[in-house]
Structures are given as C-alpha cells and as structure tokens.
Coordinates of C-alpha atoms in Angstrom, one line a residue:
Chain O
X1 CA 13.3 -5.9 -16.4
X2 CA 13.8 -6.6 -20.1
X3 CA 12.0 -4.6 -22.7
X4 CA 10.8 -6.7 -25.6
X5 CA 9.0 -4.2 -27.8
X6 CA 8.5 -0.4 -28.0
X7 CA 6.1 1.7 -30.0
X8 CA 5.1 5.4 -30.0
X9 CA 1.3 6.0 -29.9
X10 CA -0.5 8.7 -31.7
X11 CA -0.8 10.8 -28.5
X12 CA 3.0 10.8 -28.3
X13 CA 3.2 8.4 -25.3
X14 CA 5.4 5.2 -25.6
X15 CA 4.1 1.7 -25.0
X16 CA 6.8 -0.9 -24.1
X17 CA 6.2 -4.6 -23.4
X18 CA 8.6 -6.1 -20.9
X19 CA 9.4 -9.3 -19.0
X20 CA 10.4 -9.3 -15.4
X21 CA 11.7 -12.8 -14.8
X22 CA 8.8 -15.0 -16.0
X23 CA 6.2 -12.2 -15.7
X24 CA 5.1 -10.3 -18.8
X25 CA 4.0 -6.7 -18.5
X26 CA 3.4 -3.4 -20.3
X27 CA 4.7 0.1 -19.5
X28 CA 3.1 3.3 -20.9
X29 CA 5.1 6.5 -20.5
X30 CA 3.7 10.0 -21.4
X31 CA 5.6 12.7 -23.2
X32 CA 6.6 14.4 -19.9
X33 CA 9.3 12.8 -17.9
X34 CA 9.9 11.7 -15.1
X35 CA 6.2 10.9 -14.6
X36 CA 4.3 9.7 -11.5
X37 CA 3.2 6.1 -11.9
X38 CA -0.1 4.4 -11.8
X39 CA -0.2 0.6 -11.5
X40 CA -3.1 -0.9 -13.5
X41 CA -4.6 -4.0 -11.8
X42 CA -6.9 -6.3 -13.8
X43 CA -8.6 -9.7 -13.4
X44 CA -5.9 -11.6 -15.4
X45 CA -5.4 -12.3 -19.0
X46 CA -3.3 -9.6 -20.6
X47 CA -3.8 -10.7 -24.2
X48 CA -7.6 -10.1 -23.7
X49 CA -7.4 -7.2 -21.3
X50 CA -4.8 -5.2 -23.3
X51 CA -7.1 -2.9 -25.3
X52 CA -9.1 -1.8 -22.1
X53 CA -5.8 -1.4 -20.1
X54 CA -4.3 0.6 -23.0
X55 CA -7.4 2.9 -22.9
X56 CA -7.0 3.5 -19.2
X57 CA -3.3 4.1 -19.7
X58 CA -4.0 6.6 -22.4
X59 CA -6.5 8.5 -20.2
X60 CA -3.9 8.7 -17.4
X61 CA -1.1 9.8 -19.9
X62 CA -3.3 12.8 -20.8
X63 CA -2.7 14.0 -17.2
X64 CA 1.0 13.2 -17.3
X65 CA 1.0 9.8 -15.6
X66 CA 2.9 6.7 -16.6
X67 CA 1.0 3.4 -16.2
X68 CA 2.2 -0.1 -15.9
X69 CA 0.6 -3.6 -15.6
X70 CA 1.8 -7.2 -15.3
X71 CA 0.1 -10.5 -16.0
X72 CA -1.6 -12.2 -13.0
X73 CA -0.1 -15.5 -11.9
X74 CA -1.9 -18.4 -13.6
X75 CA -3.4 -16.2 -16.3
X76 CA -2.7 -15.3 -19.9
X77 CA 0.5 -16.9 -21.1
X78 CA 1.7 -17.8 -17.5
X79 CA 1.6 -21.4 -16.3
X80 CA -1.8 -22.5 -14.9
X81 CA -2.4 -23.4 -11.3
X82 CA -4.5 -26.6 -10.9
X83 CA -6.0 -25.3 -7.6
X84 CA -6.9 -21.9 -9.1
X85 CA -8.4 -23.5 -12.2
X86 CA -10.5 -25.8 -10.0
X87 CA -11.6 -22.9 -7.8
X88 CA -12.6 -20.9 -10.9
X89 CA -14.6 -23.8 -12.2
X90 CA -16.3 -24.2 -8.8
X91 CA -17.1 -20.5 -8.7
X92 CA -18.8 -20.5 -12.1
X93 CA -20.7 -23.6 -11.2
X94 CA -21.8 -22.2 -7.8
X95 CA -22.8 -18.9 -9.3
X96 CA -24.9 -20.6 -12.0
X97 CA -26.6 -22.7 -9.4
X98 CA -27.2 -19.7 -7.1
X99 CA -25.2 -21.4 -4.3
X100 CA -23.0 -19.6 -1.7
X101 CA -19.5 -18.7 -2.9
X102 CA -17.7 -17.4 0.2
X103 CA -15.5 -20.5 0.7
X104 CA -14.7 -20.7 -3.1
X105 CA -13.8 -17.0 -3.2
X106 CA -11.4 -17.5 -0.3
X107 CA -9.9 -20.5 -2.1
X108 CA -9.5 -18.6 -5.3
X109 CA -8.5 -15.1 -4.2
X110 CA -6.4 -15.5 -1.1
X111 CA -3.6 -17.5 -2.8
X112 CA -3.7 -15.1 -5.7
X113 CA -3.2 -12.2 -3.3
X114 CA -0.3 -13.9 -1.7
X115 CA 1.4 -14.5 -5.0
X116 CA 0.5 -11.3 -6.8
X117 CA 1.4 -8.7 -4.2
X118 CA 5.1 -9.5 -4.0
X119 CA 5.2 -9.6 -7.8
X120 CA 3.7 -6.1 -8.0
X121 CA 6.3 -5.0 -5.4
X122 CA 9.2 -6.4 -7.4
X123 CA 7.8 -4.7 -10.5
X124 CA 7.6 -1.5 -8.6
X125 CA 11.2 -1.7 -7.6
X126 CA 12.2 -2.2 -11.2
X127 CA 9.9 0.6 -12.5
X128 CA 11.0 3.2 -10.0
X129 CA 14.7 2.5 -11.0
X130 CA 13.9 3.8 -14.6
X131 CA 14.9 7.4 -15.3
X132 CA 11.5 8.3 -16.8
X133 CA 9.4 7.1 -13.7
X134 CA 9.1 8.9 -10.5
X135 CA 7.0 8.6 -7.3
X136 CA 4.4 9.0 -6.0
X137 CA 2.7 5.8 -7.1
X138 CA -1.0 5.1 -7.4
X139 CA -2.9 1.8 -7.9
X140 CA -5.9 1.5 -10.1
X141 CA -7.8 -1.7 -10.5
X142 CA -10.2 -4.3 -9.2
X143 CA -10.9 -4.7 -5.5
X144 CA -10.1 -8.4 -6.1
X145 CA -8.1 -8.4 -2.9
X146 CA -4.8 -7.5 -4.5
X147 CA -5.6 -3.8 -4.4
X148 CA -6.6 -4.0 -0.8
X149 CA -3.5 -5.8 0.3
X150 CA -1.2 -3.5 -1.8
X151 CA -2.9 -0.4 -0.4
X152 CA -2.3 -1.8 3.1
X153 CA 1.3 -3.1 2.9
X154 CA 3.1 -1.1 0.2
X155 CA 4.0 2.3 1.6
X156 CA 5.1 3.7 -1.9
X157 CA 1.4 3.6 -3.0
X158 CA 0.0 7.0 -2.0
X159 CA -3.6 6.6 -3.4
X160 CA -5.7 3.9 -4.9
X161 CA -8.7 3.8 -7.2
X162 CA -10.5 0.6 -6.8
X163 CA -13.2 -0.9 -9.0
X164 CA -15.7 -2.7 -6.7
X165 CA -16.6 -5.3 -9.3
X166 CA -15.0 -8.5 -8.1
X167 CA -15.2 -11.0 -5.3
X168 CA -13.6 -10.1 -2.1
X169 CA -12.8 -12.6 0.6
X170 CA -14.7 -11.5 3.7
X171 CA -11.6 -12.0 5.8
X172 CA -10.1 -9.1 3.9
X173 CA -12.7 -6.6 5.3
X174 CA -10.3 -6.5 8.4
X175 CA -7.4 -5.5 6.1
X176 CA -9.7 -2.9 4.5
X177 CA -10.3 -1.3 8.0
X178 CA -6.6 -0.7 8.4
X179 CA -6.0 1.1 5.1
X180 CA -5.2 4.8 5.6
X181 CA -4.4 6.1 2.1
X182 CA -7.0 8.1 0.0
X183 CA -9.3 5.9 -1.9
X184 CA -11.6 6.4 -4.9
X185 CA -14.0 3.5 -5.3
X186 CA -16.0 2.9 -8.4
X187 CA -19.2 0.8 -8.2
X188 CA -21.3 -0.2 -11.1
X189 CA -24.7 -0.1 -9.3
X190 CA -26.4 -2.9 -11.4
X191 CA -23.3 -5.0 -12.0
X192 CA -24.6 -8.4 -12.9
X193 CA -21.5 -10.1 -11.5
X194 CA -21.1 -8.1 -8.3
X195 CA -22.6 -8.3 -4.8
X196 CA -23.7 -4.7 -4.3
X197 CA -24.2 -5.0 -0.5
X198 CA -20.7 -6.5 -0.1
X199 CA -19.2 -3.7 -2.1
X200 CA -21.0 -1.1 0.1
X201 CA -19.9 -3.0 3.3
X202 CA -16.4 -2.9 1.9
X203 CA -16.5 0.8 1.3
X204 CA -17.9 1.3 4.8
X205 CA -15.0 -0.7 6.2
X206 CA -12.1 1.2 4.6
X207 CA -10.3 3.1 7.3
X208 CA -9.2 6.0 5.1
X209 CA -10.2 9.4 6.2
X210 CA -10.6 10.4 2.5
X211 CA -12.7 7.8 0.7
X212 CA -15.1 8.4 -2.1
X213 CA -17.7 6.1 -3.7
X214 CA -18.8 6.8 -7.2
X215 CA -21.7 4.6 -8.2
X216 CA -23.0 4.6 -11.8
X217 CA -25.3 2.7 -14.1
X218 CA -24.4 0.7 -17.1
X219 CA -23.5 -2.8 -16.0
X220 CA -20.1 -4.4 -15.2
X221 CA -18.2 -3.1 -18.3
X222 CA -20.3 0.1 -18.8
X223 CA -18.4 2.5 -16.7
X224 CA -19.3 5.9 -18.2
X225 CA -16.5 8.0 -19.6
X226 CA -17.1 10.8 -17.1
X227 CA -16.5 8.3 -14.3
X228 CA -13.1 7.6 -15.8
X229 CA -12.4 11.4 -15.9
X230 CA -13.4 11.6 -12.2
X231 CA -11.0 8.8 -11.3
X232 CA -8.2 10.6 -13.3
X233 CA -8.9 13.8 -11.3
X234 CA -8.6 11.8 -8.1
X235 CA -5.0 10.8 -9.0
X236 CA -4.2 14.3 -10.2
X237 CA -5.2 15.6 -6.7
X238 CA -3.1 13.0 -4.9
X239 CA -0.1 12.2 -7.2
X240 CA 0.7 15.4 -9.1
Chain L
X1 CA -40.7 39.8 -9.8
X2 CA -39.4 42.9 -8.1
X3 CA -35.7 43.4 -7.6
X4 CA -34.9 45.0 -4.2
X5 CA -31.1 45.1 -4.2
X6 CA -28.2 44.6 -6.6
X7 CA -24.5 44.2 -6.0
X8 CA -21.6 43.2 -8.2
X9 CA -19.4 40.6 -6.6
X10 CA -15.6 40.3 -6.9
X11 CA -15.8 37.6 -9.6
X12 CA -17.8 40.0 -11.8
X13 CA -21.1 38.2 -11.2
X14 CA -24.2 40.1 -10.0
X15 CA -26.3 39.2 -6.9
X16 CA -29.8 40.6 -6.9
X17 CA -32.4 40.1 -4.1
X18 CA -36.0 40.0 -5.3
X19 CA -39.5 39.4 -4.2
X20 CA -42.1 37.4 -6.1
X21 CA -45.4 38.3 -4.5
X22 CA -44.7 37.5 -0.8
X23 CA -41.7 35.2 -1.6
X24 CA -38.2 36.6 -1.1
X25 CA -35.4 35.2 -3.2
X26 CA -31.9 35.8 -4.7
X27 CA -30.6 35.7 -8.2
X28 CA -27.0 35.4 -9.2
X29 CA -26.0 36.0 -12.8
X30 CA -22.5 35.4 -14.3
X31 CA -20.6 37.7 -16.6
X32 CA -21.7 35.8 -19.7
X33 CA -25.3 36.3 -20.8
X34 CA -27.8 34.7 -21.4
X35 CA -26.9 32.0 -18.9
X36 CA -28.4 28.6 -18.3
X37 CA -30.0 28.5 -14.8
X38 CA -29.6 26.3 -11.7
X39 CA -32.3 26.5 -9.0
X40 CA -30.7 26.2 -5.6
X41 CA -32.9 24.3 -3.1
X42 CA -32.2 24.5 0.6
X43 CA -33.9 23.4 3.9
X44 CA -35.4 26.8 4.6
X45 CA -34.1 30.0 6.3
X46 CA -32.5 32.2 3.7
X47 CA -31.0 34.7 6.2
X48 CA -29.0 31.7 7.7
X49 CA -28.4 29.8 4.5
X50 CA -27.3 32.7 2.4
X51 CA -23.5 32.4 2.7
X52 CA -23.6 28.7 1.8
X53 CA -26.0 29.3 -1.1
X54 CA -23.9 32.3 -2.3
X55 CA -20.8 29.9 -2.3
X56 CA -22.7 27.4 -4.4
X57 CA -23.8 30.1 -6.8
X58 CA -20.3 31.4 -7.1
X59 CA -19.0 27.9 -7.9
X60 CA -21.7 27.6 -10.6
X61 CA -21.0 31.1 -12.0
X62 CA -17.4 30.0 -12.7
X63 CA -18.9 27.6 -15.3
X64 CA -21.2 30.2 -16.7
X65 CA -24.4 29.3 -14.9
X66 CA -26.9 31.7 -13.3
X67 CA -28.4 30.5 -10.0
X68 CA -31.5 31.4 -8.1
X69 CA -33.1 30.5 -4.8
X70 CA -36.4 31.4 -3.0
X71 CA -37.3 31.2 0.7
X72 CA -39.2 28.1 1.7
X73 CA -42.8 28.5 2.9
X74 CA -42.9 28.9 6.7
X75 CA -39.2 29.6 7.0
X76 CA -37.0 32.7 7.3
X77 CA -39.0 35.9 7.2
X78 CA -42.1 34.1 5.8
X79 CA -45.2 33.5 8.0
X80 CA -44.9 30.4 10.2
X81 CA -47.3 27.4 9.8
X82 CA -48.5 26.0 13.1
X83 CA -48.8 22.5 11.7
X84 CA -45.2 22.6 10.3
X85 CA -43.8 24.1 13.5
X86 CA -45.5 21.3 15.4
X87 CA -44.2 18.6 13.1
X88 CA -40.6 20.1 13.3
X89 CA -40.8 20.0 17.1
X90 CA -42.2 16.4 17.0
X91 CA -39.3 15.4 14.7
X92 CA -36.6 16.8 16.9
X93 CA -38.2 15.1 20.0
X94 CA -38.6 11.8 18.2
X95 CA -35.0 11.9 16.9
X96 CA -33.6 12.7 20.3
X97 CA -35.7 9.8 21.8
X98 CA -34.6 7.4 19.0
X99 CA -38.2 6.9 18.1
X100 CA -39.5 6.2 14.5
X101 CA -40.1 9.3 12.5
X102 CA -41.8 8.1 9.3
X103 CA -45.3 9.5 10.2
X104 CA -43.8 12.9 11.3
X105 CA -41.7 13.2 8.2
X106 CA -44.8 12.6 6.1
X107 CA -46.7 15.3 8.1
X108 CA -43.8 17.8 7.8
X109 CA -42.5 17.2 4.2
X110 CA -45.6 16.3 2.1
X111 CA -47.4 19.7 2.7
X112 CA -44.1 21.5 2.1
X113 CA -43.7 19.8 -1.2
X114 CA -47.3 20.7 -2.2
X115 CA -46.7 24.4 -1.3
X116 CA -43.1 24.8 -2.5
X117 CA -43.2 23.1 -6.0
X118 CA -45.8 25.5 -7.5
X119 CA -43.8 28.4 -6.0
X120 CA -40.6 27.2 -7.7
X121 CA -42.5 26.8 -10.9
X122 CA -43.9 30.4 -10.7
X123 CA -40.3 31.6 -9.9
X124 CA -39.1 29.7 -13.0
X125 CA -41.7 31.4 -15.2
X126 CA -40.4 34.8 -13.9
X127 CA -36.7 34.0 -14.2
X128 CA -37.0 32.6 -17.7
X129 CA -38.7 35.8 -18.9
X130 CA -35.5 37.8 -17.9
X131 CA -33.2 38.6 -20.9
X132 CA -30.1 37.3 -19.1
X133 CA -31.5 33.9 -18.3
X134 CA -31.9 31.1 -20.7
X135 CA -32.8 27.4 -20.5
X136 CA -32.0 24.6 -19.9
X137 CA -32.6 24.6 -16.2
X138 CA -31.0 22.5 -13.5
X139 CA -32.0 21.9 -9.8
X140 CA -29.4 21.6 -7.1
X141 CA -30.5 20.9 -3.5
X142 CA -31.6 18.6 -0.8
X143 CA -33.7 15.5 -1.6
X144 CA -36.2 16.8 1.0
X145 CA -38.9 15.8 -1.5
X146 CA -39.1 19.1 -3.3
X147 CA -36.3 18.1 -5.6
X148 CA -37.9 14.7 -6.3
X149 CA -41.3 16.3 -7.1
X150 CA -39.7 19.1 -9.2
X151 CA -37.6 16.6 -11.2
X152 CA -40.7 14.6 -11.9
X153 CA -43.3 17.2 -12.8
X154 CA -41.4 20.2 -14.2
X155 CA -40.3 19.5 -17.8
X156 CA -38.1 22.6 -18.0
X157 CA -35.7 20.9 -15.5
X158 CA -33.3 18.9 -17.5
X159 CA -30.9 17.6 -14.8
X160 CA -30.9 17.5 -11.0
X161 CA -28.1 17.4 -8.4
X162 CA -29.6 16.1 -5.2
X163 CA -28.0 16.1 -1.7
X164 CA -29.2 13.0 0.1
X165 CA -29.1 14.6 3.5
X166 CA -32.7 15.1 4.4
X167 CA -35.8 13.2 5.4
X168 CA -37.8 11.8 2.5
X169 CA -41.3 10.5 2.9
X170 CA -41.3 6.8 1.9
X171 CA -44.4 7.5 -0.3
X172 CA -42.1 9.6 -2.5
X173 CA -40.0 6.5 -3.4
X174 CA -42.7 5.8 -6.0
X175 CA -42.3 9.3 -7.5
X176 CA -38.5 8.7 -7.5
X177 CA -39.1 5.6 -9.7
X178 CA -40.8 7.7 -12.3
X179 CA -38.0 10.3 -12.7
X180 CA -36.2 10.1 -16.1
X181 CA -33.8 13.1 -16.1
X182 CA -30.1 12.7 -15.4
X183 CA -29.4 12.7 -11.6
X184 CA -26.2 13.4 -9.6
X185 CA -26.7 12.4 -6.0
X186 CA -24.4 13.4 -3.2
X187 CA -24.4 11.4 0.0
X188 CA -22.3 12.2 3.1
X189 CA -21.6 8.6 4.1
X190 CA -21.4 9.3 7.9
X191 CA -24.0 12.1 7.9
X192 CA -25.2 12.2 11.6
X193 CA -28.7 13.4 10.6
X194 CA -29.3 11.1 7.7
X195 CA -30.5 7.6 7.2
X196 CA -27.9 6.1 5.0
X197 CA -29.9 3.0 4.0
X198 CA -32.9 5.2 3.0
X199 CA -30.6 7.3 0.9
X200 CA -29.3 4.2 -0.8
X201 CA -32.8 2.9 -1.3
X202 CA -33.8 6.2 -2.8
X203 CA -30.8 6.2 -5.2
X204 CA -31.7 2.6 -6.2
X205 CA -35.3 3.7 -6.8
X206 CA -34.6 6.6 -9.2
X207 CA -35.8 5.6 -12.7
X208 CA -33.2 7.7 -14.5
X209 CA -31.0 5.9 -17.0
X210 CA -28.1 8.2 -16.0
X211 CA -27.8 8.4 -12.3
X212 CA -24.6 8.8 -10.3
X213 CA -24.1 8.5 -6.5
X214 CA -21.1 10.3 -5.0
X215 CA -20.5 9.3 -1.4
X216 CA -17.9 11.2 0.7
X217 CA -16.7 11.4 4.3
X218 CA -16.9 14.5 6.4
X219 CA -20.3 14.6 8.1
X220 CA -23.5 16.5 7.0
X221 CA -21.8 19.9 6.3
X222 CA -18.4 18.5 5.3
X223 CA -18.9 18.0 1.6
X224 CA -15.4 18.1 0.2
X225 CA -14.6 20.8 -2.4
X226 CA -13.8 18.2 -5.0
X227 CA -17.4 16.9 -4.6
X228 CA -18.7 20.3 -5.4
X229 CA -16.5 20.4 -8.5
X230 CA -17.8 17.0 -9.6
X231 CA -21.4 18.3 -9.2
X232 CA -20.5 21.4 -11.3
X233 CA -19.1 19.2 -14.1
X234 CA -22.4 17.2 -14.0
X235 CA -24.3 20.4 -14.8
X236 CA -21.7 21.4 -17.5
X237 CA -22.3 18.0 -19.2
X238 CA -26.1 18.4 -19.2
X239 CA -26.9 22.2 -19.3
X240 CA -24.1 23.8 -21.3

C-alpha cells in the first residue's frame, strides 16, 4: 500500500489516496485513533463517485469510523474488460427495450464479484496493518453482489449496510440465505433503476437474525439525510 | 376531562388516569412543559396494554413529548358491542381455518374506525386545552384503520408512526392514498398475525411525500429497541 496524497479536511479527519498494486483507493481516518473501519462499496468510477463517497466517509468519521474505498476492476482509470463493456452495453440496451436482463446481469456481475472480492480482502489486509486502523470492520455499499459475497466469505466483516439499488444475479439469493452477520438494508422505494420486488425477495432471503430494511422515497440518488444517520447508528451499534 | 389518579414516575414524568365522558384514558407528561403530544393508538384493552403503552410513553418522554391514550370502544372496561364480538370470533375462526378474512375485517374494523376517530378528536380537544400540552400532535399506533383515518381527517396531526401489524380493510387503501403528512411505518417482517404483502401494498399506497418503512425481525411483539429509537427520532424531526 503506497500513499500518493494526503490532506487534512475541515472536520479534522485525514483523506489519503493510495495505490495497492494497480488498484487506486482512498482512505479517510478520523481524529480518534485507532478507528474501526468501514469499507465503502460503489458501482465503479472513483473519479465520478468521489464526492459522494467522501460525504459518506465524513458522516462515518463523525462517529469515529475510518472509511476506505478502492476502484472497481474495469472502471475509472483501471483497464477496461471487453466482456464487461459488452455486458454493460447489452444491459442498457435491454433495459431501454424493456427486455429481460437476468442473463446479462449474470454475465456482468458474477465475474466482477469474482475479481473484486479478493481485491477487497487484500485491501483489508493492508488497511488492518496500519497503526490507525483497528477492527471490527463494516461494509457499506451497493448490493451489486460484491457486498453479499464479502458479507458471506470475509469473517473480519462484522456488519454490513447494503444499498438495494443494483442488479443482483438471482443465483446469489442462495449466498444471501447463508449470511449470518447483522444487516442494514436501504431501499429507495421508487428507485427508477431498481427492481423493487427483487430487492424485497433479497431482503427476505438474508439468513441474518438481525436484519433491518429501511425504505424511503426520493428516487435512486435521493436517500434522505436521516436515512444516512440511521445507517451510521447501525454501525455504531455493531462496530463501536 | 376528569383526572382520577396521578403519580410521579421515576423519570420525573407524571402519569394521570382520566375519564372523558364514559371513556377512560391515560396521560403522561414529561418534566418540560408545555410539551408536544403523541397520541398512542392500541388494539383495545387498556388494562392489558397499559405496561407496553407506558413503556412507549416513557420513551417519548425522554425526548420531551407528552403522550396520551384512550380505551377503544367495546374493549377493556367499556360496554361490549355484540356485532364487534361476533366479528372478532368470526375472525379468529377464519384465521384458524385458513379462510379469507376480508369481509370479516371490514365488518370488524370499519365500525370501530367510525366510532373511535371522533372519540380521539374529542380527546384531542380536551388535551390541547390543558396548559402543559401544546401542538403539534403526532399519532403512534397500529394501522388498524384508525391511524389511517385520523392521519387523513385530523389536521392537528402533523406526523404519524404506524405499526403495520393489524388488519386493514382494503377499502381504506384509497384513504391511504390521500394522506399527505409524514409517515414512519414499522413492519415486523415475520409477524405471524400480519399479511406482509398487504402491509407493503399499504405502504406503497400512502400518498405522503415523506414516508419511511422500517422492517425488522422478531415477530409481532419483538420490535427491537433500536426500532423504537428510530420512531422517536422521526417524531423529534417533525414535532419538536
């Protein structure tokens, strides 16, 4: 892990960009140290997603959490995958035409999950070796499949906040059934790009004894501020 | 409104039993005065429900809210209605036999709503004339129809927290569509006595621009403490 920039933010927390091999990422650490860590998942494209991710990191820093994110394979400044680009184009075309997307979602998401989850785990190894980061670890991000797989296979992740706003391969419902850690699931009820029934089926499938669904209005990007506060309190309950 | 008993609780708040005409009720006031008011709905039977209602009142008092409840017509120490008793017995029999209940729910709930809503409004008149109670007013209780009707017709109610754990006449979905005040809806996901799909349809129907659904595990009476805290914060946002 190689830090390439460092700046102190107005709330006293520190934002550091890093590379881990070929993977770019960002780490935010609060004023208190060592801090429990929340991994911030996102749909890919750090240069575009950065302001929203920094906002989420700042919200978590207020409760004493560090936060970190990495670029998704094939997104942002990372080399493109021809198969993934083709699948993305097919998905947009199928959605516009109102055609079924299950096969395309499998073709897009399953390889991404296979690639991204080990990268997150390597990142976690590196982050937990830093003196200002401690366990336990939370994951906060889209349900795009990566969150499901990480919550299932990575024992250092103690709690996950999942945003039910992405396409999930139906084959992953079975993985969802085997998850046991506490889950906090956000659903934008009238999300124009989300299949509400699939999100409800997924919530129903999760095997966790503590799972909470928070559904709000406001469209895909309109998560109300109080919903972010609720998610932060979920992590305070489970990671503090 | 005639107060029949008064006691100071260990948190400093005051619990007073009252009668309003033939209707018994309870008022809890916090140490700060005048306090915004939350009406506590319940499925009937104050003598049995009192401990749970007092617990909810105590939680709200911690945020500076007064709380009040009245006995439901035909329940507790109030005269029974032969029609309602018959409908209740029919409902239990139909549920045990796995038969459809829509017609029975209509026969049980619609007359209750017609009777209870004006009683709540008269109670509200009396409570708001007390020096230690101020507006705005919230309603917190079951979705048994009374909450829907009150949220729709009583302009002094500024926000409602509804527990989606009761039978709702399908005809009231249309009333739900016309509600405009902020709503916080609690759903126990695996509630043994609740139709989950109807609860989701009802949430979808509500016309409010701000509506939030919180679904948790734990069965009908197993609402987690953090869900109560979330509901309290909803009222702090809208009534404080």
